[in-house]
């Protein structure tokens, strides 16, 4: 149902912004007559997707996530690219006489009438964020005219016919295809018979192409030249980076080479410069977990740690929670490696070890800057750990990440970093351990019958089933939307060790992790696996995915 409220009020009701932030935005509007929503985004108070969700609520329309939706070729052909670009729309699908369109301005009546005329279809409007429409419109119309996979296979064919090919173009096509398919990493792996191209998508490596082996040295040389590495050095690893632009979108690529018995292996990490911030809800946190995390980040002092292995989304969660801190009232300083997201009203600094600006040096400098909140990108050594914990017990809120497998394991890890148990107990507010799990594709997931007795045998407890007694369980299938994987997108599963007085006392006494876990579970702590089981019962993911991620 449409809601007759201003955008600002809808965003406030949804918990995206506060009344104080609205007042600041209105003051900015007096000095700079921009649209109110644009000001809120410019100040980093809201993301473009949150604005879109509010517009959807305001108009009683469906909100669509374009990162998990693939437009049909039939829909794209009904609206010329020039029209889609001018009106900032993306045609999604055609059902008989109805064309579904993602549109920025859902109140553009003339625009809708024009779409009706050129498509000869009735128009169904859905809402998504403006930046996503611009990005995916460019990608899908480009792909329609220039099918990237077809171009790569054509170059392979020309190579096998002993024709000379454009190597820079081949490398660009590999990069473009990775961007199109939301890859985070590109692996170029030589074997005896071919070069294999893998993309990491939603945390899982997927094989895409096999290229003729004779192209290997040329591809490696091209990448090395691009990131200013030594092309003559093939006996030791090298690291480099370069900037890349595809369809007006900028990316940083971190390149690593590794000599193997088959030749140099290359891995490139793709980092989008236009990456938007997330909210805790968008990360998939259950409401009670989201509230607990928000409580931690509203405390005046103490240390909050987000833990997990590399690639578990720790930094994203840290930044999402950081958005909940009132930077209009608190002095927030960060030391990051590198700065991945930019915030207004937050003093962000970047690690520079060669210049002596390390994590521990930054904490010392922060203490002279009248801080309320300090974000330390990662605790890596005893010096940083000690400074962070001591800052947390002297009236500052400290936020950081640590590499441990679970929440309880954080305690012995801090002890290994020479932090006395009494300091850990008195300084630590809570530990959030997490992993990223793949979400089932909503377009092809298949419901399966699983009786309660079977759930109990698998290890799903009665308490977990009580949380979602009307459960529906699905299994992956595979379709064009998910590249036949059965999964599309990721979200977090977490466990939270809440350090109350009793837990603090146990930490100070140096009890075993098993005893600590026993007491924490008695107090209601759910493990990551249990959080994952809840998501299975909600139809978000599958048992096989939870087993893949958690031992």
Coordinates of C-alpha atoms in Angstrom, one line a residue:
X1 CA 0.0 0.0 0.0
X2 CA 1.3 3.5 -0.8
X3 CA 2.3 5.6 2.2
X4 CA 1.6 9.3 2.0
X5 CA 4.7 10.4 3.9
X6 CA 7.8 12.4 2.9
X7 CA 10.9 10.4 2.0
X8 CA 12.7 11.7 5.1
X9 CA 9.9 10.5 7.4
X10 CA 9.8 7.0 5.7
X11 CA 13.6 6.7 6.0
X12 CA 13.3 7.7 9.7
X13 CA 10.5 5.2 10.3
X14 CA 12.6 2.5 8.7
X15 CA 15.5 3.3 11.0
X16 CA 17.8 4.4 8.2
X17 CA 18.2 8.0 9.5
X18 CA 17.6 10.0 12.7
X19 CA 15.8 13.2 13.3
X20 CA 19.1 15.0 13.9
X21 CA 20.4 13.8 10.5
X22 CA 17.3 15.2 8.8
X23 CA 17.9 18.6 10.5
X24 CA 21.5 18.6 9.2
X25 CA 20.3 17.7 5.7
X26 CA 17.7 20.5 5.8
X27 CA 20.4 23.0 6.8
X28 CA 22.6 21.8 3.9
X29 CA 19.7 22.2 1.5
X30 CA 19.4 25.9 2.5
X31 CA 23.1 26.3 1.5
X32 CA 22.9 24.0 -1.5
X33 CA 19.5 23.5 -3.2
X34 CA 19.9 19.9 -4.1
X35 CA 17.2 17.2 -3.9
X36 CA 16.7 16.1 -0.3
X37 CA 17.5 12.5 -1.1
X38 CA 20.7 13.5 -2.9
X39 CA 21.8 15.5 0.2
X40 CA 21.2 12.5 2.5
X41 CA 23.4 10.3 0.2
X42 CA 26.1 13.0 -0.2
X43 CA 26.3 13.2 3.6
X44 CA 26.5 9.3 3.8
X45 CA 23.4 9.3 6.0
X46 CA 21.7 6.8 3.7
X47 CA 22.6 4.6 0.7
X48 CA 21.0 4.8 -2.7
X49 CA 19.3 1.5 -2.1
X50 CA 17.8 2.7 1.1
X51 CA 16.4 5.7 -0.7
X52 CA 14.9 3.3 -3.3
X53 CA 13.3 1.2 -0.6
X54 CA 11.7 4.3 0.8
X55 CA 10.4 5.3 -2.6
X56 CA 9.0 1.8 -3.1
X57 CA 7.2 2.1 0.2
X58 CA 5.9 5.6 -0.6
X59 CA 4.4 4.4 -3.8
X60 CA 3.3 0.9 -2.8
X61 CA 5.6 -0.7 -5.4
X62 CA 8.0 -3.7 -5.3
X63 CA 11.7 -3.1 -4.6
X64 CA 14.1 -5.2 -6.8
X65 CA 17.7 -6.1 -6.2
X66 CA 19.3 -5.9 -9.7
X67 CA 22.4 -7.7 -8.5
X68 CA 20.4 -10.9 -8.4
X69 CA 18.1 -10.2 -11.4
X70 CA 19.0 -10.9 -15.0
X71 CA 16.9 -9.0 -17.6
X72 CA 15.5 -11.1 -20.5
X73 CA 16.8 -10.4 -24.0
X74 CA 13.1 -10.0 -25.1
X75 CA 12.6 -7.1 -22.6
X76 CA 15.8 -5.4 -23.5
X77 CA 14.9 -5.4 -27.2
X78 CA 11.6 -3.6 -26.5
X79 CA 13.4 -0.5 -25.3
X80 CA 16.3 1.1 -27.2
X81 CA 19.5 1.6 -25.1
X82 CA 19.3 5.4 -25.8
X83 CA 15.8 5.6 -24.3
X84 CA 16.8 3.4 -21.3
X85 CA 19.8 5.6 -20.6
X86 CA 18.0 8.9 -21.0
X87 CA 15.1 7.9 -18.7
X88 CA 17.4 5.9 -16.3
X89 CA 15.4 2.7 -16.6
X90 CA 16.1 -1.0 -17.1
X91 CA 13.5 -3.3 -18.8
X92 CA 13.4 -6.6 -16.9
X93 CA 10.9 -9.1 -18.3
X94 CA 7.9 -9.5 -20.5
X95 CA 4.8 -11.5 -19.4
X96 CA 2.2 -11.6 -22.2
X97 CA 1.1 -8.0 -22.5
X98 CA 3.1 -6.6 -19.5
X99 CA 6.6 -5.2 -19.6
X100 CA 8.2 -4.9 -16.1
X101 CA 10.6 -2.0 -15.8
X102 CA 12.9 -0.8 -13.1
X103 CA 12.7 2.9 -13.0
X104 CA 14.2 5.8 -11.1
X105 CA 11.3 8.3 -11.3
X106 CA 8.1 6.2 -10.7
X107 CA 6.0 9.4 -11.0
X108 CA 7.2 10.2 -14.5
X109 CA 3.7 9.7 -16.1
X110 CA 4.9 10.9 -19.5
X111 CA 7.9 8.6 -19.4
X112 CA 5.6 5.6 -18.7
X113 CA 3.2 6.6 -21.5
X114 CA 6.2 6.8 -23.9
X115 CA 7.4 3.3 -22.8
X116 CA 3.9 2.0 -23.5
X117 CA 3.9 3.4 -27.0
X118 CA 7.4 2.2 -28.1
X119 CA 7.0 -1.3 -26.5
X120 CA 3.3 -1.7 -27.2
X121 CA 2.9 -3.3 -23.8
X122 CA 1.4 -2.3 -20.5
X123 CA 4.0 -1.1 -18.1
X124 CA 4.6 -2.6 -14.6
X125 CA 7.0 -0.4 -12.5
X126 CA 9.4 -1.7 -9.9
X127 CA 11.8 0.3 -7.9
X128 CA 15.6 -0.1 -7.5
X129 CA 18.4 2.3 -6.7
X130 CA 19.5 4.9 -9.2
X131 CA 23.1 3.8 -9.3
X132 CA 22.2 0.1 -9.8
X133 CA 20.0 1.0 -12.8
X134 CA 22.8 3.0 -14.4
X135 CA 25.3 0.3 -13.8
X136 CA 23.3 -2.7 -14.9
X137 CA 21.7 -0.9 -17.8
X138 CA 25.1 -0.2 -19.3
X139 CA 26.3 -3.8 -18.7
X140 CA 23.3 -5.6 -20.1
X141 CA 22.9 -3.4 -23.2
X142 CA 26.6 -3.7 -23.8
X143 CA 26.4 -7.5 -23.5
X144 CA 23.5 -7.6 -25.9
X145 CA 25.5 -5.9 -28.7
X146 CA 29.0 -7.2 -27.7
X147 CA 28.5 -10.7 -26.2
X148 CA 31.8 -11.0 -24.2
X149 CA 31.9 -14.8 -24.0
X150 CA 31.4 -15.1 -27.8
X151 CA 34.3 -12.6 -28.4
X152 CA 36.6 -14.7 -26.1
X153 CA 35.7 -17.9 -27.9
X154 CA 36.3 -16.2 -31.3
X155 CA 39.8 -15.2 -30.1
X156 CA 40.4 -18.8 -29.0
X157 CA 39.3 -20.0 -32.4
X158 CA 41.6 -17.5 -34.2
X159 CA 44.6 -18.6 -32.0
X160 CA 44.0 -22.3 -33.0
X161 CA 43.9 -21.2 -36.6
X162 CA 47.4 -19.8 -36.0
X163 CA 46.2 -16.2 -36.5
X164 CA 47.7 -13.4 -34.4
X165 CA 45.2 -12.0 -31.8
X166 CA 45.0 -8.8 -29.9
X167 CA 46.3 -9.8 -26.4
X168 CA 45.3 -6.6 -24.6
X169 CA 41.8 -7.1 -25.9
X170 CA 41.8 -10.7 -24.6
X171 CA 42.9 -9.5 -21.2
X172 CA 40.2 -6.7 -21.2
X173 CA 37.5 -9.3 -22.2
X174 CA 38.5 -11.5 -19.3
X175 CA 38.2 -8.5 -16.9
X176 CA 34.9 -7.3 -18.4
X177 CA 33.3 -10.7 -18.1
X178 CA 34.4 -10.9 -14.5
X179 CA 32.9 -7.5 -13.7
X180 CA 29.6 -8.5 -15.5
X181 CA 29.3 -11.6 -13.5
X182 CA 30.1 -10.0 -10.1
X183 CA 33.4 -11.8 -9.6
X184 CA 35.7 -10.7 -6.7
X185 CA 38.8 -12.6 -7.9
X186 CA 40.2 -13.7 -11.3
X187 CA 42.5 -16.8 -11.4
X188 CA 44.7 -17.4 -14.5
X189 CA 46.1 -20.9 -14.0
X190 CA 48.4 -22.6 -16.4
X191 CA 48.3 -26.4 -16.8
X192 CA 50.1 -28.7 -19.3
X193 CA 47.4 -28.6 -22.0
X194 CA 45.7 -25.2 -21.5
X195 CA 45.4 -22.0 -19.4
X196 CA 42.3 -22.0 -17.2
X197 CA 40.3 -18.9 -16.2
X198 CA 38.4 -19.1 -12.9
X199 CA 36.2 -16.5 -11.3
X200 CA 35.4 -16.4 -7.6
X201 CA 31.7 -15.5 -7.4
X202 CA 29.8 -15.5 -4.1
X203 CA 32.9 -17.0 -2.4
X204 CA 33.2 -20.0 -4.7
X205 CA 35.6 -20.6 -7.6
X206 CA 33.9 -21.3 -10.9
X207 CA 35.7 -22.4 -14.1
X208 CA 34.9 -20.2 -17.1
X209 CA 37.3 -20.6 -20.0
X210 CA 40.2 -22.7 -21.2
X211 CA 42.7 -20.8 -23.4
X212 CA 45.4 -22.2 -25.7
X213 CA 48.6 -22.7 -23.7
X214 CA 50.7 -20.6 -26.2
X215 CA 48.8 -17.5 -25.1
X216 CA 50.1 -17.8 -21.5
X217 CA 53.4 -15.9 -21.7
X218 CA 51.8 -13.0 -23.7
X219 CA 48.8 -12.7 -21.2
X220 CA 51.2 -12.7 -18.2
X221 CA 53.5 -10.1 -19.9
X222 CA 50.5 -7.9 -20.7
X223 CA 49.2 -8.0 -17.0
X224 CA 52.7 -7.4 -15.6
X225 CA 53.3 -4.4 -17.9
X226 CA 49.9 -3.0 -16.9
X227 CA 50.8 -3.0 -13.2
X228 CA 54.5 -2.2 -13.6
X229 CA 56.0 -5.5 -12.6
X230 CA 59.2 -7.0 -13.9
X231 CA 58.3 -9.1 -17.0
X232 CA 61.8 -10.8 -17.0
X233 CA 61.4 -12.1 -13.4
X234 CA 59.6 -15.4 -13.5
X235 CA 61.3 -17.2 -10.6
X236 CA 59.8 -15.4 -7.6
X237 CA 56.3 -14.0 -6.6
X238 CA 55.5 -10.4 -7.4
X239 CA 52.7 -8.1 -6.3
X240 CA 51.3 -5.1 -8.1
X241 CA 48.1 -3.1 -8.8
X242 CA 46.4 -1.1 -11.5
X243 CA 43.3 0.9 -12.2
X244 CA 40.7 -0.3 -14.7
X245 CA 37.5 1.3 -16.2
X246 CA 34.6 -0.6 -17.7
X247 CA 31.5 1.2 -18.9
X248 CA 32.4 4.3 -16.9
X249 CA 32.9 2.3 -13.7
X250 CA 36.3 2.4 -12.0
X251 CA 38.0 -0.6 -10.4
X252 CA 41.2 -1.2 -8.5
X253 CA 42.9 -4.5 -9.3
X254 CA 45.4 -6.1 -6.9
X255 CA 47.7 -8.5 -8.8
X256 CA 49.7 -11.4 -7.4
X257 CA 52.0 -13.7 -9.5
X258 CA 53.3 -17.0 -8.3
X259 CA 55.8 -19.2 -10.2
X260 CA 54.6 -22.8 -10.5
X261 CA 55.9 -25.9 -12.4
X262 CA 53.5 -25.0 -15.2
X263 CA 54.4 -21.3 -15.4
X264 CA 53.3 -18.2 -13.5
X265 CA 49.9 -18.3 -11.9
X266 CA 48.1 -15.0 -11.6
X267 CA 45.4 -13.9 -9.2
X268 CA 43.7 -10.5 -9.6
X269 CA 41.4 -9.1 -6.9
X270 CA 38.7 -6.8 -8.2
X271 CA 37.8 -3.8 -5.9
X272 CA 35.0 -1.5 -7.1
X273 CA 35.7 2.1 -6.3
X274 CA 31.9 2.8 -6.3
X275 CA 31.1 0.2 -3.7
X276 CA 28.1 1.3 -1.7
X277 CA 27.7 0.8 2.0
X278 CA 25.5 -1.8 3.5
X279 CA 23.1 -1.8 6.5
X280 CA 23.1 -4.5 9.1
X281 CA 19.7 -5.7 7.9
X282 CA 21.0 -5.9 4.3
X283 CA 23.8 -8.1 5.5
X284 CA 21.1 -10.6 6.6
X285 CA 21.4 -10.3 10.4
X286 CA 18.4 -11.5 12.3
X287 CA 16.7 -8.6 14.1
X288 CA 17.8 -9.7 17.6
X289 CA 21.4 -9.9 16.4
X290 CA 21.2 -6.5 14.6
X291 CA 19.8 -4.9 17.8
X292 CA 22.6 -6.4 19.9
X293 CA 25.3 -5.1 17.5
X294 CA 23.7 -1.7 17.5
X295 CA 23.7 -1.7 21.3
X296 CA 27.5 -2.4 21.3
X297 CA 28.1 0.5 18.9
X298 CA 26.2 2.9 21.1
X299 CA 28.3 2.2 24.2
X300 CA 30.6 5.0 25.5
X301 CA 33.6 2.8 25.9
X302 CA 34.9 -0.8 25.6
X303 CA 36.1 -2.9 22.6
X304 CA 34.0 -4.7 20.0
X305 CA 35.7 -7.3 17.9
X306 CA 34.5 -8.8 14.6
X307 CA 36.3 -12.1 13.9
X308 CA 36.5 -14.7 11.2
X309 CA 38.9 -15.9 8.5
X310 CA 39.9 -13.8 5.4
X311 CA 36.9 -13.2 3.1
X312 CA 34.2 -13.6 5.8
X313 CA 32.9 -10.1 5.4
X314 CA 34.3 -8.7 8.7
X315 CA 35.2 -5.2 7.3
X316 CA 31.8 -4.8 5.6
X317 CA 30.0 -5.6 8.9
X318 CA 32.3 -3.2 10.7
X319 CA 31.5 -0.4 8.4
X320 CA 27.8 -1.2 8.3
X321 CA 27.7 -1.0 12.1
X322 CA 29.8 2.2 12.1
X323 CA 27.0 3.9 10.2
X324 CA 24.9 3.5 13.4
X325 CA 27.3 5.7 15.4
X326 CA 26.2 9.3 15.7
X327 CA 29.2 11.0 14.2
X328 CA 27.5 14.4 14.7
X329 CA 28.0 14.0 18.4
X330 CA 31.1 11.8 18.6
X331 CA 34.6 12.3 17.3
X332 CA 35.3 9.1 15.2
X333 CA 38.7 8.3 13.9
X334 CA 39.8 5.3 11.7
X335 CA 43.0 3.7 10.6
X336 CA 42.4 1.4 7.6
X337 CA 44.3 -0.7 5.1
X338 CA 43.1 0.6 2.7
X339 CA 40.1 3.0 3.1
X340 CA 37.4 1.0 1.3
X341 CA 34.3 3.2 2.1
X342 CA 34.2 7.0 2.6
X343 CA 32.2 8.6 5.4
X344 CA 31.2 12.2 6.0
X345 CA 32.0 13.6 9.5
X346 CA 34.5 10.7 10.2
X347 CA 38.2 11.3 10.2
X348 CA 39.6 8.4 8.1
X349 CA 43.3 7.7 7.8
X350 CA 45.2 5.0 5.8
X351 CA 48.0 2.7 6.9
X352 CA 51.4 3.6 5.6
X353 CA 53.9 1.2 7.1
X354 CA 56.9 2.5 5.1
X355 CA 56.3 5.9 6.6
X356 CA 56.0 4.4 10.0
X357 CA 52.2 5.0 10.2
X358 CA 51.2 1.6 11.6
X359 CA 48.1 0.5 13.5
X360 CA 49.8 1.0 16.9
X361 CA 51.3 4.3 15.8
X362 CA 47.8 5.5 14.7
X363 CA 46.2 4.6 18.1
X364 CA 48.9 6.6 19.9
X365 CA 48.1 9.6 17.6
X366 CA 44.4 9.2 18.0
X367 CA 44.7 9.5 21.8
X368 CA 45.8 13.1 21.2
X369 CA 42.8 13.9 19.0
X370 CA 40.1 13.9 21.7
X371 CA 38.5 10.7 20.3
X372 CA 35.2 9.1 21.3
X373 CA 35.4 6.2 18.8
X374 CA 38.4 4.5 17.2
X375 CA 38.2 2.1 14.4
X376 CA 41.3 0.0 14.0
X377 CA 41.2 -2.0 10.7
X378 CA 42.8 -5.1 12.2
X379 CA 44.6 -6.3 15.3
X380 CA 47.7 -8.1 14.0
X381 CA 50.3 -7.9 16.8
X382 CA 50.7 -7.6 20.6
X383 CA 51.5 -3.8 20.5
X384 CA 48.3 -3.0 18.6
X385 CA 46.2 -5.4 20.8
X386 CA 47.5 -3.9 24.0
X387 CA 47.0 -0.3 22.9
X388 CA 43.5 -1.1 21.6
X389 CA 42.4 -2.8 24.9
X390 CA 43.9 -0.1 27.1
X391 CA 42.2 2.6 25.0
X392 CA 38.9 0.7 25.5
X393 CA 39.2 0.8 29.3
X394 CA 40.1 4.5 29.5
X395 CA 36.9 5.9 28.1
X396 CA 36.9 5.1 24.4
X397 CA 34.9 2.8 22.1
X398 CA 37.3 0.7 20.0
X399 CA 36.2 -1.3 17.0
X400 CA 38.4 -3.8 15.3
X401 CA 38.7 -7.1 13.5
X402 CA 40.7 -10.2 14.4
X403 CA 41.5 -13.5 12.6
X404 CA 39.9 -16.3 14.7
X405 CA 37.5 -19.1 13.8
X406 CA 34.8 -18.4 16.3
X407 CA 33.7 -16.0 19.0
X408 CA 35.0 -18.1 22.0
X409 CA 38.3 -18.6 20.3
X410 CA 38.9 -14.8 20.5
X411 CA 39.8 -15.1 24.2
X412 CA 42.8 -17.4 23.9
X413 CA 43.9 -15.5 20.7
X414 CA 44.0 -12.3 22.8
X415 CA 45.9 -14.1 25.5
X416 CA 48.4 -15.3 22.8
X417 CA 48.8 -11.6 21.9
X418 CA 50.0 -11.1 25.5
X419 CA 46.8 -9.4 26.8
X420 CA 46.2 -10.3 30.5
X421 CA 42.8 -12.0 31.1
X422 CA 41.7 -9.3 33.5
X423 CA 42.2 -6.6 30.8
X424 CA 40.3 -8.7 28.3
X425 CA 37.4 -9.2 30.7
X426 CA 37.2 -5.6 31.7
X427 CA 37.6 -4.1 28.2
X428 CA 35.7 -6.5 25.9
X429 CA 32.0 -5.6 25.2
X430 CA 31.3 -8.4 22.8
X431 CA 32.7 -10.6 20.0
X432 CA 30.9 -11.1 16.7
X433 CA 32.1 -14.1 14.7
X434 CA 30.8 -14.5 11.2
X435 CA 30.9 -16.3 7.8
X436 CA 29.3 -15.5 4.5
X437 CA 26.9 -18.0 3.1
X438 CA 25.4 -18.1 -0.4
X439 CA 21.7 -17.4 -0.7
X440 CA 19.5 -19.7 -2.8
X441 CA 18.4 -18.2 -6.1
X442 CA 14.8 -17.0 -5.7
X443 CA 14.1 -17.8 -9.4
X444 CA 14.8 -21.5 -9.3
X445 CA 15.0 -22.8 -5.8
X446 CA 12.9 -25.9 -5.2
X447 CA 10.9 -26.7 -2.1
X448 CA 11.5 -30.1 -0.5
X449 CA 9.6 -32.0 2.1
X450 CA 11.7 -32.5 5.3
X451 CA 9.9 -33.9 8.4
X452 CA 10.7 -32.6 11.9
X453 CA 12.3 -36.0 12.8
X454 CA 14.8 -35.6 9.9
X455 CA 15.7 -32.2 11.1
X456 CA 16.4 -33.5 14.6
X457 CA 18.7 -36.2 13.1
X458 CA 20.6 -33.6 11.1
X459 CA 21.3 -31.7 14.3
X460 CA 18.6 -29.0 14.2
X461 CA 17.5 -28.6 17.8
X462 CA 14.0 -28.2 19.1
X463 CA 14.8 -24.6 20.1
X464 CA 15.9 -23.7 16.6
X465 CA 12.7 -25.3 15.1
X466 CA 10.6 -23.2 17.6
X467 CA 12.1 -20.0 16.1
X468 CA 10.7 -21.0 12.7
X469 CA 7.9 -23.7 13.3
X470 CA 6.3 -22.9 9.9
X471 CA 9.6 -23.7 8.1
X472 CA 10.0 -24.2 4.4
X473 CA 13.2 -25.9 3.1
X474 CA 14.5 -25.5 -0.4
X475 CA 17.3 -27.0 -2.4
X476 CA 19.4 -25.4 -5.2
X477 CA 18.5 -26.0 -8.9
X478 CA 20.2 -23.6 -11.3
X479 CA 19.0 -21.1 -13.9
X480 CA 20.1 -18.1 -16.0
X481 CA 19.8 -15.8 -13.1
X482 CA 22.4 -17.7 -11.0
X483 CA 24.6 -19.0 -13.8
X484 CA 23.2 -22.5 -13.0
X485 CA 24.7 -22.6 -9.6
X486 CA 21.4 -22.5 -7.7
X487 CA 22.7 -19.6 -5.6
X488 CA 22.7 -15.8 -6.0
X489 CA 24.2 -13.4 -3.6
X490 CA 25.5 -13.8 0.0
X491 CA 24.7 -12.8 3.5
X492 CA 26.1 -13.4 7.0
X493 CA 25.7 -16.0 9.6
X494 CA 27.0 -14.9 13.0
X495 CA 27.4 -15.8 16.6
X496 CA 27.8 -13.2 19.4
X497 CA 29.6 -13.7 22.6
X498 CA 28.1 -11.1 24.9
X499 CA 30.5 -10.2 27.7
X500 CA 28.3 -9.5 30.7
X501 CA 29.5 -9.6 34.3
X502 CA 29.4 -13.4 34.6
X503 CA 31.3 -13.9 31.3
X504 CA 33.8 -11.2 32.3
X505 CA 34.4 -13.0 35.6
X506 CA 35.0 -16.3 33.8
X507 CA 37.4 -14.7 31.4
X508 CA 39.3 -13.0 34.2
X509 CA 39.6 -16.4 36.0
X510 CA 41.0 -17.9 32.8
X511 CA 38.5 -20.7 32.5
X512 CA 38.7 -23.1 29.5
X513 CA 37.0 -22.2 26.2
X514 CA 34.7 -25.2 26.6
X515 CA 33.4 -23.9 30.0
X516 CA 33.0 -20.4 28.5
X517 CA 31.0 -21.8 25.6
X518 CA 28.8 -23.8 27.9
X519 CA 27.9 -20.8 30.0
X520 CA 27.4 -18.6 26.9
X521 CA 25.0 -21.1 25.4
X522 CA 23.1 -21.3 28.7
X523 CA 22.7 -17.6 28.4
X524 CA 21.1 -17.9 24.9
X525 CA 24.1 -17.7 22.6
X526 CA 23.5 -19.4 19.2
X527 CA 26.5 -20.7 17.2
X528 CA 27.1 -19.8 13.6
X529 CA 25.9 -23.2 12.6
X530 CA 22.6 -22.7 14.5
X531 CA 22.2 -19.3 12.9
X532 CA 22.7 -21.0 9.6
X533 CA 20.1 -23.6 10.4
X534 CA 17.6 -20.8 11.1
X535 CA 18.3 -19.4 7.6
X536 CA 17.7 -22.8 6.1
X537 CA 14.3 -23.1 7.8
X538 CA 13.5 -19.6 6.5
X539 CA 14.3 -20.8 2.9
X540 CA 17.3 -18.5 2.5
X541 CA 20.0 -21.1 2.1
X542 CA 20.5 -24.9 2.1
X543 CA 21.9 -27.5 4.5
X544 CA 24.6 -28.3 2.0
X545 CA 25.8 -24.7 2.0
X546 CA 25.9 -24.5 5.8
X547 CA 27.9 -27.8 5.8
X548 CA 30.3 -26.3 3.2
X549 CA 31.0 -23.2 5.3
X550 CA 30.9 -24.6 8.9
X551 CA 32.7 -27.8 10.0

